[in-house]
C-alpha atoms as a printed R data frame, in Angstrom:
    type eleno elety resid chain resno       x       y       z
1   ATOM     1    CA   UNK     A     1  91.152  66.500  69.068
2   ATOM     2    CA   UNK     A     2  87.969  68.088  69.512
3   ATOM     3    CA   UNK     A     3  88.461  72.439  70.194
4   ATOM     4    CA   UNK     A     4  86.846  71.718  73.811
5   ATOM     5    CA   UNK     A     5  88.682  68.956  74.791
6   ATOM     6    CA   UNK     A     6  91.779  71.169  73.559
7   ATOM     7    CA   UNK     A     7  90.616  73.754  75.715
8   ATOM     8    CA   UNK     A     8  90.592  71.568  78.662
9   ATOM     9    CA   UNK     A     9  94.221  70.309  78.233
10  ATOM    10    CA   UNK     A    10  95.845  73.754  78.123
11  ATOM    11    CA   UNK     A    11  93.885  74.716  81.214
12  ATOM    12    CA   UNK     A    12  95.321  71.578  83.097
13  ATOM    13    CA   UNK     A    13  98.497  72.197  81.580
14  ATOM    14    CA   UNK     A    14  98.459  76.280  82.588
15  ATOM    15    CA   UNK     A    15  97.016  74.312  86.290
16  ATOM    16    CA   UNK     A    16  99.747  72.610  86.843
17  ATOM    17    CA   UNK     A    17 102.291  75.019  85.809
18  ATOM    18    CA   UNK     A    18 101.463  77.394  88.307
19  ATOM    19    CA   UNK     A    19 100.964  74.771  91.042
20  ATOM    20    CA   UNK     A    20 104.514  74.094  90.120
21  ATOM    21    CA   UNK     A    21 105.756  77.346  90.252
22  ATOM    22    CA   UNK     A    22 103.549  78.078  93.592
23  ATOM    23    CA   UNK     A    23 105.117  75.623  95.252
24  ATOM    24    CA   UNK     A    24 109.011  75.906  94.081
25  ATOM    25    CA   UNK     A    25 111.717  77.322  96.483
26  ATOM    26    CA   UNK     A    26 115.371  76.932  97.953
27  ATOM    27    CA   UNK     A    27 116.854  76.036 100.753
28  ATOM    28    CA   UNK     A    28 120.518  77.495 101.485
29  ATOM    29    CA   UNK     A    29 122.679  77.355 104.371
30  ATOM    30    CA   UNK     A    30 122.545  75.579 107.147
31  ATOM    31    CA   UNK     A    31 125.688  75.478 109.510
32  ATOM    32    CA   UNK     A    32 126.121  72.194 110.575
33  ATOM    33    CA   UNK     A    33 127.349  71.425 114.391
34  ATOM    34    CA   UNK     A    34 131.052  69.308 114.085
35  ATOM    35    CA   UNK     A    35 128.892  66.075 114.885
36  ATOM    36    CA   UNK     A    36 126.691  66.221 112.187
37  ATOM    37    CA   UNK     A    37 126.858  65.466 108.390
38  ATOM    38    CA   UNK     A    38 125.005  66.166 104.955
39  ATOM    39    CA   UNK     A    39 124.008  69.405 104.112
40  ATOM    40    CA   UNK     A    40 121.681  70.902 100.716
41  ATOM    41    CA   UNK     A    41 122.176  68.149  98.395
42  ATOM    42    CA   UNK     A    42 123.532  69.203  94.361
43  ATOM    43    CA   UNK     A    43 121.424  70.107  91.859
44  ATOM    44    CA   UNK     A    44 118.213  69.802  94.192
45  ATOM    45    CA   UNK     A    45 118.275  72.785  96.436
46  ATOM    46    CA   UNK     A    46 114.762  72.012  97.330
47  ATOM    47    CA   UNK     A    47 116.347  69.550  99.714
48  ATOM    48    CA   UNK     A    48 118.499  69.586 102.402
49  ATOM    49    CA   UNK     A    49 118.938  66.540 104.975
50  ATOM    50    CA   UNK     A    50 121.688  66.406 107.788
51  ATOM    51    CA   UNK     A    51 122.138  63.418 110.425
52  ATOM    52    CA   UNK     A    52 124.271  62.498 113.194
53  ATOM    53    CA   UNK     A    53 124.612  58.777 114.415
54  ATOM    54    CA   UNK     A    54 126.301  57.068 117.515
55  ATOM    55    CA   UNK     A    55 126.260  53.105 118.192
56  ATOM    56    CA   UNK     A    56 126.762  53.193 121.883
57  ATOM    57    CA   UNK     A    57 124.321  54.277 122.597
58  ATOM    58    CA   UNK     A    58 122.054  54.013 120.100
59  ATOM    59    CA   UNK     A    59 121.459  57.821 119.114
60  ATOM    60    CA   UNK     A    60 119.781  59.585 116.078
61  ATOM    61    CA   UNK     A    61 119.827  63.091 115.038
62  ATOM    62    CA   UNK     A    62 118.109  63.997 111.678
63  ATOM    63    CA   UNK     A    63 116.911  67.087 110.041
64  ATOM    64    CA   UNK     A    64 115.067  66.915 106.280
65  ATOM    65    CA   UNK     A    65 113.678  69.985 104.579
66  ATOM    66    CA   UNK     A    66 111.027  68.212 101.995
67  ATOM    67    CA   UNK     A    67 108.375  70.457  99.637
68  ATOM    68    CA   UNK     A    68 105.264  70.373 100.610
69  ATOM    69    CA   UNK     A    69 102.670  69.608  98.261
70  ATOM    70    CA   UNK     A    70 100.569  72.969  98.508
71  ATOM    71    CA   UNK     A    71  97.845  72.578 100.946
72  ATOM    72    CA   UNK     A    72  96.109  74.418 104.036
73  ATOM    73    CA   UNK     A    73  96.765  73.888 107.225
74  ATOM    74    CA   UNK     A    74  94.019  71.715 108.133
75  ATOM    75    CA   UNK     A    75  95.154  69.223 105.482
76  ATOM    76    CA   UNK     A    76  98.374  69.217 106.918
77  ATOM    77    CA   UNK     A    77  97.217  68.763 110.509
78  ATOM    78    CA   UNK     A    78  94.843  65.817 109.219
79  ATOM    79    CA   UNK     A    79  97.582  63.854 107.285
80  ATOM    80    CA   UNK     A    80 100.182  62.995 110.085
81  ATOM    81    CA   UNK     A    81 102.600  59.839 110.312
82  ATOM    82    CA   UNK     A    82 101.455  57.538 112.342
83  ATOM    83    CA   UNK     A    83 102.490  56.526 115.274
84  ATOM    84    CA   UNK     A    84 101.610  54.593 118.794
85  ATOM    85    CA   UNK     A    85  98.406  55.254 120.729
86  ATOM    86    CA   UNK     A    86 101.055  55.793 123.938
87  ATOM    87    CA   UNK     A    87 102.620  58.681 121.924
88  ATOM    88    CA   UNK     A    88 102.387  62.231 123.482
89  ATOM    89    CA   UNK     A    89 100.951  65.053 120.644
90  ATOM    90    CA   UNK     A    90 100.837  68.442 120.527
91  ATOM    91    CA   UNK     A    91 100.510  71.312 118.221
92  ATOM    92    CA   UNK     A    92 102.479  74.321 118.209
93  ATOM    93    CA   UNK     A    93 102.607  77.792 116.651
94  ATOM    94    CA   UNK     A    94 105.575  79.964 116.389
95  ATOM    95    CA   UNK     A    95 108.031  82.214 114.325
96  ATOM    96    CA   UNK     A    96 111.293  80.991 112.000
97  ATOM    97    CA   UNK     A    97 112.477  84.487 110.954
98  ATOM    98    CA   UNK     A    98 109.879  86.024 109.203
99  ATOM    99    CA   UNK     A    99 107.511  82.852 108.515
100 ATOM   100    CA   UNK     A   100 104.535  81.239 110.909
101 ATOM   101    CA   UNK     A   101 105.247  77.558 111.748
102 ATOM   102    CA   UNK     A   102 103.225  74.843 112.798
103 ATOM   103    CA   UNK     A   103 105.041  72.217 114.679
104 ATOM   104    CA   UNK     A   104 103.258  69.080 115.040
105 ATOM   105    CA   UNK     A   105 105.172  67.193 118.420
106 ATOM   106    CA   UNK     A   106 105.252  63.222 119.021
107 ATOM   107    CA   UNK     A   107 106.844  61.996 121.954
108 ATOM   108    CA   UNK     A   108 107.017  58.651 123.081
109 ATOM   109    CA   UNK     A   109 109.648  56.002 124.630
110 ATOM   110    CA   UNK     A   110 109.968  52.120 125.567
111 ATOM   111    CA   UNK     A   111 113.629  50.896 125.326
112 ATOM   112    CA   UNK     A   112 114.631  53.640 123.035
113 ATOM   113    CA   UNK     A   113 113.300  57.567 123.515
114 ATOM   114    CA   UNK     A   114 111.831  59.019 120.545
115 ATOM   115    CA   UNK     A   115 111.238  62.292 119.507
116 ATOM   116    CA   UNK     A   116 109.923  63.994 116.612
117 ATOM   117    CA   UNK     A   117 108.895  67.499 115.352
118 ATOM   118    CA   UNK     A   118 106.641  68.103 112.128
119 ATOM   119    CA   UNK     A   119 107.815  71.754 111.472
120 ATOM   120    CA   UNK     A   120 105.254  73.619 108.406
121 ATOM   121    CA   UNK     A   121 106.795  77.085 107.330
122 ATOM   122    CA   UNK     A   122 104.243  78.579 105.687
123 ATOM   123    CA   UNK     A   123 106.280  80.250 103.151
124 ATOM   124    CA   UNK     A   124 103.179  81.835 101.461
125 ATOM   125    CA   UNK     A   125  99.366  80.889 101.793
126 ATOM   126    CA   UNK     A   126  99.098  77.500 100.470
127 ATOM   127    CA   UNK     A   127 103.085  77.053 100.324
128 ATOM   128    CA   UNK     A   128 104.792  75.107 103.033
129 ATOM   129    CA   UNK     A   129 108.769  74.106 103.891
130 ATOM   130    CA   UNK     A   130 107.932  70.385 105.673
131 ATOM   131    CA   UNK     A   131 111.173  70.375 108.086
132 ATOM   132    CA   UNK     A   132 111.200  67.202 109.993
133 ATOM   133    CA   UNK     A   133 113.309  66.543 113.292
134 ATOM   134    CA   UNK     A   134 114.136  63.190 114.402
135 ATOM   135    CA   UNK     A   135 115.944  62.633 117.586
136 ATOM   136    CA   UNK     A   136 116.245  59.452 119.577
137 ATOM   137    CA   UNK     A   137 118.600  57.543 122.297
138 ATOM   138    CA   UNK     A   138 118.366  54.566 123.716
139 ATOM   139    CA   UNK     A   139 118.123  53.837 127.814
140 ATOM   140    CA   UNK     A   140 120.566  51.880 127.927
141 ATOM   141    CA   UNK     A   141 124.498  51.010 126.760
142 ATOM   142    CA   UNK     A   142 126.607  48.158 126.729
143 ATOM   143    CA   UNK     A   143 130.236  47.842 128.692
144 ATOM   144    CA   UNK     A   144 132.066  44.928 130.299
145 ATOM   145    CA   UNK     A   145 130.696  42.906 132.754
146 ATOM   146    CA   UNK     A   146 133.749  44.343 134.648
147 ATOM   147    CA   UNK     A   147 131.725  48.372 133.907
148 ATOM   148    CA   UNK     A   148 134.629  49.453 131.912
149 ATOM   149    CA   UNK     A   149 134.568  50.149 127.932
150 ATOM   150    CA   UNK     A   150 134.353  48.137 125.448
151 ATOM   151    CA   UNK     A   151 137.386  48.054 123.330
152 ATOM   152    CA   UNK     A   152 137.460  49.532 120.220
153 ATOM   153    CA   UNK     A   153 137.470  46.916 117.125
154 ATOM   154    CA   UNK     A   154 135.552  44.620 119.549
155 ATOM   155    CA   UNK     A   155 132.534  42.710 119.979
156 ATOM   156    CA   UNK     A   156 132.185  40.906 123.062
157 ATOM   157    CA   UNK     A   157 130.372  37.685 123.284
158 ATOM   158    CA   UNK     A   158 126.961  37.995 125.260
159 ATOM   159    CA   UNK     A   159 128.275  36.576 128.227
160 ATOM   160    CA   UNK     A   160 131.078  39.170 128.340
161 ATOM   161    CA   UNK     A   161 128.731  42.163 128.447
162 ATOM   162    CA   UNK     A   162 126.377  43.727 130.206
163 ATOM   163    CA   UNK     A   163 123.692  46.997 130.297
164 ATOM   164    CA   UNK     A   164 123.971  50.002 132.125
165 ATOM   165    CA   UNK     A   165 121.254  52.772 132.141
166 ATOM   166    CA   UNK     A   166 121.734  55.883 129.728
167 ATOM   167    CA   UNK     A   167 120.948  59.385 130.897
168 ATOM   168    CA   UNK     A   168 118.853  59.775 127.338
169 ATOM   169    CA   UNK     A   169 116.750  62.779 128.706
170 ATOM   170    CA   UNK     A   170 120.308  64.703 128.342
171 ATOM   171    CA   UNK     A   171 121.141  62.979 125.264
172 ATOM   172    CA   UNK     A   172 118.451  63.894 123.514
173 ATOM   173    CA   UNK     A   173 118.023  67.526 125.016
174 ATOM   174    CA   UNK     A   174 121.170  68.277 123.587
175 ATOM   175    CA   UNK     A   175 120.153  66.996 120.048
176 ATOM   176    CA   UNK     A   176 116.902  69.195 120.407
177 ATOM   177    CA   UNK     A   177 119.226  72.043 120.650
178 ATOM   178    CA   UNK     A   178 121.882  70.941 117.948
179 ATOM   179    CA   UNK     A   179 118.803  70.438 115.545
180 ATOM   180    CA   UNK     A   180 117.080  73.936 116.569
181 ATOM   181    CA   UNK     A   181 120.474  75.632 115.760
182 ATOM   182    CA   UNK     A   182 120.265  73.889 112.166
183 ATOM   183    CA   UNK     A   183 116.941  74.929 111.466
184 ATOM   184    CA   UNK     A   184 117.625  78.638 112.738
185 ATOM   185    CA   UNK     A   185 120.633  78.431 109.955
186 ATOM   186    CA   UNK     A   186 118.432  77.877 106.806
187 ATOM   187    CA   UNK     A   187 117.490  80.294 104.791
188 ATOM   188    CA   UNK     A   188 114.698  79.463 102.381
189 ATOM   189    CA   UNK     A   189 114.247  81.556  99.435
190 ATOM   190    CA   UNK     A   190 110.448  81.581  97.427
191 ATOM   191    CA   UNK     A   191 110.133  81.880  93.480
192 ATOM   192    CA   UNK     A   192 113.677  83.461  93.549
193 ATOM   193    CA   UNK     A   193 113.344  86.243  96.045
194 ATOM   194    CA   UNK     A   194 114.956  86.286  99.536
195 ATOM   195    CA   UNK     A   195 112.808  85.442 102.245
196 ATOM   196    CA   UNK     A   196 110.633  88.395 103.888
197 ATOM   197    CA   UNK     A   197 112.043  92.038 103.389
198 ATOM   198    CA   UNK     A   198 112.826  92.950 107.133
199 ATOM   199    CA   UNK     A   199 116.543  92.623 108.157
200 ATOM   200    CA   UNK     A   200 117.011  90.555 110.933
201 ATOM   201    CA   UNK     A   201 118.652  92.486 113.891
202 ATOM   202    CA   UNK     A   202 122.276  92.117 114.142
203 ATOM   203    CA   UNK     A   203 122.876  90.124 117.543
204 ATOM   204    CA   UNK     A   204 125.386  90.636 119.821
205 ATOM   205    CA   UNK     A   205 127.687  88.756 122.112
206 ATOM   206    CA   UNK     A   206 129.763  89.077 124.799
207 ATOM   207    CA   UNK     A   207 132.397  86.901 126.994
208 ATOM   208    CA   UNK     A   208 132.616  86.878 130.859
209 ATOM   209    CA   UNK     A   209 134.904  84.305 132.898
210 ATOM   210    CA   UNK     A   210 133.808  83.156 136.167
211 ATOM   211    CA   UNK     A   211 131.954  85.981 138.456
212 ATOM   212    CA   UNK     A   212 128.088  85.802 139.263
213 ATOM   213    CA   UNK     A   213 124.927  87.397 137.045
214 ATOM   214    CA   UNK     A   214 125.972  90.614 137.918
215 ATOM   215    CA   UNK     A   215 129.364  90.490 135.988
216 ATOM   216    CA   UNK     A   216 127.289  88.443 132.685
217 ATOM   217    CA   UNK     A   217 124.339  91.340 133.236
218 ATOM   218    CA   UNK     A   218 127.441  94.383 132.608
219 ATOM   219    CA   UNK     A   219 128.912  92.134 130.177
220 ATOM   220    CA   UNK     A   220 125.842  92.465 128.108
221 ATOM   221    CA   UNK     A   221 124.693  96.078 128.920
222 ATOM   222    CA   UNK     A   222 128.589  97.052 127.558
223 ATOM   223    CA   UNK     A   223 128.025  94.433 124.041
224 ATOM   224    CA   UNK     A   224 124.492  96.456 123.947
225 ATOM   225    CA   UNK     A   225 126.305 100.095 124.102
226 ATOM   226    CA   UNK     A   226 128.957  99.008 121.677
227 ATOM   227    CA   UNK     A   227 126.832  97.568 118.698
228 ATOM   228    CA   UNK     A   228 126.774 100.560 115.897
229 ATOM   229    CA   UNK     A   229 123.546 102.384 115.908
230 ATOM   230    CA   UNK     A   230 121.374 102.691 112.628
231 ATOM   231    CA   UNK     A   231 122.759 105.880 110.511
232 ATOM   232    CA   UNK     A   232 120.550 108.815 110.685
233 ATOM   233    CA   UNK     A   233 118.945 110.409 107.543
234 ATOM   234    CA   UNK     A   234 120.855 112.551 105.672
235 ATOM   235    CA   UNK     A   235 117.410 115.678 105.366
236 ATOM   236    CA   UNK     A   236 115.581 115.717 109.250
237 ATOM   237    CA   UNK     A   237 112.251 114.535 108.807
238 ATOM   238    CA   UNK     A   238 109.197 117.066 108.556
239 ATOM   239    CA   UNK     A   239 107.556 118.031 112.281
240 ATOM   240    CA   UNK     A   240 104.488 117.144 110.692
241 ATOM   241    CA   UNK     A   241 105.649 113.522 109.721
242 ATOM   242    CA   UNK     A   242 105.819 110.990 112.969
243 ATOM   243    CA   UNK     A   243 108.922 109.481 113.609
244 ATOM   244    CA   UNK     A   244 109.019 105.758 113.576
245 ATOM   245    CA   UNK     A   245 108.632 104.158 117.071
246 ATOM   246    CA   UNK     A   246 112.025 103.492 118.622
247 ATOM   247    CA   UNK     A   247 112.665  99.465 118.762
248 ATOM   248    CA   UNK     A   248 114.387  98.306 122.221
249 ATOM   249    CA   UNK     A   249 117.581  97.084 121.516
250 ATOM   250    CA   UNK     A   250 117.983  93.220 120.443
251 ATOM   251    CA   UNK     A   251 119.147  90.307 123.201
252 ATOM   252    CA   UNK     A   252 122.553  89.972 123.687
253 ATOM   253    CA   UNK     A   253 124.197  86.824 124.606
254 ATOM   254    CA   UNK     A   254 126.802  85.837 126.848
255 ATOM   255    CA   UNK     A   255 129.198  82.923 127.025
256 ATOM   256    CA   UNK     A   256 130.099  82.322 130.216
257 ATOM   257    CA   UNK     A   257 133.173  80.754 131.468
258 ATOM   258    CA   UNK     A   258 134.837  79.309 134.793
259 ATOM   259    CA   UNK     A   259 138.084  80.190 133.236
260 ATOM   260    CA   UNK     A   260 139.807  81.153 130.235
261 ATOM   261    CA   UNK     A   261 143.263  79.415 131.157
262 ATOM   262    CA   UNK     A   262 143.984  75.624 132.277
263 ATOM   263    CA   UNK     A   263 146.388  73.730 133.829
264 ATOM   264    CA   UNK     A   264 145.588  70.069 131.957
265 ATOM   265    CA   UNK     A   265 147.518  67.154 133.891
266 ATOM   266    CA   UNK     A   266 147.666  63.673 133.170
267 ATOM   267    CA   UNK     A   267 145.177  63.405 136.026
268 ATOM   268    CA   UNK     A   268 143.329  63.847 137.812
269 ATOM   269    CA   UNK     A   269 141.469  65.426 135.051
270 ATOM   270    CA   UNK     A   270 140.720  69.780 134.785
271 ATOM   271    CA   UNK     A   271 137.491  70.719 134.258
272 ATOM   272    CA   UNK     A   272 135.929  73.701 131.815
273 ATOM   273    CA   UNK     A   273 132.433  74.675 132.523
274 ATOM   274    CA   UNK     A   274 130.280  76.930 129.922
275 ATOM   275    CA   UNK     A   275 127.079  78.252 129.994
276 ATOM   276    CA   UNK     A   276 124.725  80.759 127.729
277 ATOM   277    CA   UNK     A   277 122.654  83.887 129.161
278 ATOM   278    CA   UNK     A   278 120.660  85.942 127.026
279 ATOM   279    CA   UNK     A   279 120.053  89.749 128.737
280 ATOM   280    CA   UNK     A   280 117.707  92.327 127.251
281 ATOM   281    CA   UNK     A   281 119.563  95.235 127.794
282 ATOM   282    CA   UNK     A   282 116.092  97.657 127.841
283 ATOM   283    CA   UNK     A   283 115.538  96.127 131.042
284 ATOM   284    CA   UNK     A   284 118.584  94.303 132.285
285 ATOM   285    CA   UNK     A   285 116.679  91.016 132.799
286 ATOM   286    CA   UNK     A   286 118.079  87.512 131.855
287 ATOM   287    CA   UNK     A   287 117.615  84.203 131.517
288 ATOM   288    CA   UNK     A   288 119.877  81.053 130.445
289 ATOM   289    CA   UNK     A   289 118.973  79.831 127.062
290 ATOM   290    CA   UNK     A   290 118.285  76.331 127.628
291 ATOM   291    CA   UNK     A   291 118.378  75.706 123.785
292 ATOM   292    CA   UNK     A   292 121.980  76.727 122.775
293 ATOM   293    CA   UNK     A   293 124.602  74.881 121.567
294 ATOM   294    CA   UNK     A   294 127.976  74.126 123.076
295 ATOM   295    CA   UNK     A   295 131.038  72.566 121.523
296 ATOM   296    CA   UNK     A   296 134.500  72.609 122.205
297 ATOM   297    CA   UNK     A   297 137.393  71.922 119.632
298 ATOM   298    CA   UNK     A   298 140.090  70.805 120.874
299 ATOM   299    CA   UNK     A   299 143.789  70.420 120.291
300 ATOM   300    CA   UNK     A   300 144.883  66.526 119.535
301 ATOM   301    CA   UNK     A   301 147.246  66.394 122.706
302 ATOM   302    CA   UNK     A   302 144.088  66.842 124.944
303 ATOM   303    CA   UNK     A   303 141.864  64.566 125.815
304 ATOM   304    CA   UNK     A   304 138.231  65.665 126.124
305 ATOM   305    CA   UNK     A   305 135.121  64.096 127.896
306 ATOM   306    CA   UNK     A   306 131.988  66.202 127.300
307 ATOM   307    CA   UNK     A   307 128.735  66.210 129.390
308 ATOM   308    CA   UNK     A   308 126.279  68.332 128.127
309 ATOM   309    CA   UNK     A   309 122.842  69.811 129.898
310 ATOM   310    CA   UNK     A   310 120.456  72.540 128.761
311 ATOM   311    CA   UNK     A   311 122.677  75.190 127.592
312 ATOM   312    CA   UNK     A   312 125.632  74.100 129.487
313 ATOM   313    CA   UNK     A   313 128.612  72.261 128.556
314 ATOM   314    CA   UNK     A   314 131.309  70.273 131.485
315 ATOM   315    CA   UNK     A   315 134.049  69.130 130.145
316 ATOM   316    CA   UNK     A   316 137.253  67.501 131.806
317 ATOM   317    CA   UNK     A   317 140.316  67.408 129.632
318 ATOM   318    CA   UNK     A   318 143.649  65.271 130.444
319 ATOM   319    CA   UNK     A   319 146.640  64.452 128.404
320 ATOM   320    CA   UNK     A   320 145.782  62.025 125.338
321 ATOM   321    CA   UNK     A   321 149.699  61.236 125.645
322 ATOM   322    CA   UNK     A   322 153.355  62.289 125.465
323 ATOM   323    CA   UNK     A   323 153.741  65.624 123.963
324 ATOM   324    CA   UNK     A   324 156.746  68.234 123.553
325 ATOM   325    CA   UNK     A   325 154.001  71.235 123.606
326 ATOM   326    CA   UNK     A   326 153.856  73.544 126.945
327 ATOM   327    CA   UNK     A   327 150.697  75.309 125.801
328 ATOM   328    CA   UNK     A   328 147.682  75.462 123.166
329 ATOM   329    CA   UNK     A   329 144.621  76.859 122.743
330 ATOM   330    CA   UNK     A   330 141.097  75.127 123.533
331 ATOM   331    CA   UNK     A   331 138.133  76.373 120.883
332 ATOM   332    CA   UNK     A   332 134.597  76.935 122.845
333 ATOM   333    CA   UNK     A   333 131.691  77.329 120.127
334 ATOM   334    CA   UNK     A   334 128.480  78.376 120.930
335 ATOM   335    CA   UNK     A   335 124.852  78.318 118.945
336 ATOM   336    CA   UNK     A   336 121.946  80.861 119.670
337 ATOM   337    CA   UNK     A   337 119.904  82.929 117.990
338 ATOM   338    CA   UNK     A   338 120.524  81.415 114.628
339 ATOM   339    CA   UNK     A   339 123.993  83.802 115.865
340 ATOM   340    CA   UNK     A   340 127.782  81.672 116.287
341 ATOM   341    CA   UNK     A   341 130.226  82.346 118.939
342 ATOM   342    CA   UNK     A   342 133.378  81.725 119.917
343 ATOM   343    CA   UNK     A   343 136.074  82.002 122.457
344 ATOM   344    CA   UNK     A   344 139.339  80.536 123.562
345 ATOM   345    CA   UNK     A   345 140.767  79.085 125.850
346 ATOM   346    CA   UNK     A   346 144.387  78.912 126.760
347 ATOM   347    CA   UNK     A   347 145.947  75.379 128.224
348 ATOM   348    CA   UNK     A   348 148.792  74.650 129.369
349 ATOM   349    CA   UNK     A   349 150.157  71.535 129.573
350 ATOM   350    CA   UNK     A   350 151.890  71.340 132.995
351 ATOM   351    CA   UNK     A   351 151.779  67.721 133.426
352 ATOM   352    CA   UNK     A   352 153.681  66.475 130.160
353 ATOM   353    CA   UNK     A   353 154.430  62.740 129.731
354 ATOM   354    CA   UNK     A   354 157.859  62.094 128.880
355 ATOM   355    CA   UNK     A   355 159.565  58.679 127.867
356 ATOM   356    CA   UNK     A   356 163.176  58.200 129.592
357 ATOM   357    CA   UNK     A   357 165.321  55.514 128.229
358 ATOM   358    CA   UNK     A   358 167.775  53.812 130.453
């Protein structure tokens, strides 16, 4: 090989070897919500992917954390999947702990509503975490021609079914929130070193049953007072030297209840409401936080029917069946902040089915 051609393969060679390294990083974490499934995959932390599918309706969740081949942002803004000329677009800027992002939005809907979010983390200048978050339901579901379920293990002839509409505005709000609690869990970590060198501020929570804003605003004001404060240096500064400027205290969130102990009867059925406020205690203001995330885990004698709206959960809860148990406890989760929270409830089973043999 002639010297200069030599010369020109080490320099490609030496190229790509720090485009490779310029581009490599981790992803860790990511708490998954009880629904969902998948997680980093083994051996290739550069990837994480998590779903969550229903048949009835039709419904979609995904979340896939790809490398981006290192590029500027006007290459990635030029080099979008395509999609229909009905489609609603829209850029985005915005914060995911210490990195910019650039969310890319495509909405659009015919007999199925479909969302989807382009998220670039710019992890350094030309190095970008491509998160991409799919969400879809369709407007309609099948039942009986009588309206009542379908039976499990079933498939009903055509002429035995028939369509009713699908509320998939709340359907897919709630995966928009599931999915934003995912991507708040990741951590991604560049060439080795954790991301950014600020420490995230510790968030609080607090729990209030029942009562108005008032009672969730004192609630949070009391979390606030109660969070440790920074330790203080061990030599006082010099007069000379400024001190740093004071930061007002982080948000605190609340998770409010309608009550923290149930009667659950056969029927009619009892009914658990929860909701999420988040209160800056500098100036006692709040607001709910439309994107949280609300579960509820609960025990196998209790029967639970879930309808979730922007950052509130309803739930009614009757007796699956016959059970010798007088009481148990009822598990309320909630999301924000990239934070978890949880509370309990207390049930008791007043209306127990028992089986009398003559």
């Amino acid at each position: 090989m002639k010297p200069w051609r030599r010369i020109l393969a080490v320099i490609l060679l030496l190229t790509l070897a720090v485009a490779a390294q310029d581009g490599d990083f981790e992803v860790r974490g990511g708490a998954l919500p009880s629904t969902w499934t998948g997680g980093p995959e083994r051996g290739a932390s550069r990837r994480f992917e998590a779903h969550r599918r229903e048949d009835n309706p039709s419904l979609w969740g995904q979340v896939d954390v790809l490398t981006q081949t290192p590029s500027t942002l006007e290459q990635l803004k030029a080099n979008q999947s395509p999609h229909s000329d009905s489609a609603e677009t829209s850029w985005e800027t915005g914060r995911l702990h210490n990195y910019a992002t650039y969310t890319y939005h495509v909405r659009e809907s015919s007999d199925i509503l479909i969302e989807r979010d382009e998220v670039y983390v710019a992890l350094s200048e030309r190095v970008w975490a491509h998160v991409t978050l799919d969400r879809s339901c369709s407007l309609t579901r099948a039942v009986m021609q009588d309206g009542s379920e379908i039976p499990p293990d079933t498939v009903p002839m055509v002429y035995e079914r028939k369509f009713i509409p699908v509320d998939a505005e709340a359907q897919v709000s709630q995966l928009r929130s599931e999915e934003d609690a995912i991507l708040q869990s990741l951590e991604f970590v560049l060439d080795g070193s954790p991301p950014g060198s600020e420490e995230l501020p510790e968030i609080p929570w607090a729990t209030v049953v029942g009562g108005g804003v008032a009672v969730v605003v004192a609630a949070a004001l009391a979390a606030a007072a109660r969070k440790k404060p920074p330790a203080r240096p061990s030599r006082p500064e010099p007069e000379k030297e400024k001190s740093p400027k004071r930061q007002d205290p982080s948000p605190v969130y609340v998770l409010q209840l309608n009550a923290d102990r149930l009667e659950v009867p056969v029927s009619p059925p009892a009914s658990l409401v929860a909701r999420v406020w988040q209160v800056e205690p500098a100036t006692g203001t709040y607001r709910p936080v439309p994107d949280a995330v609300l579960e509820v885990i609960a025990p196998q004698e209790v029967q639970v029917a879930t309808h979730p709206s922007p950052g509130t959960l309803t739930c009614e809860l009757v007796l699956a069946g016959p059970t010798d148990l007088e009481s148990a406890n009822l598990t309320v989760q909630a999301r924000a902040g990239g934070s978890l929270h949880e509370a309990q409830v207390r049930l008791h089973l007043a209306g127990q089915v028992t089986m009398e043999f003559f």
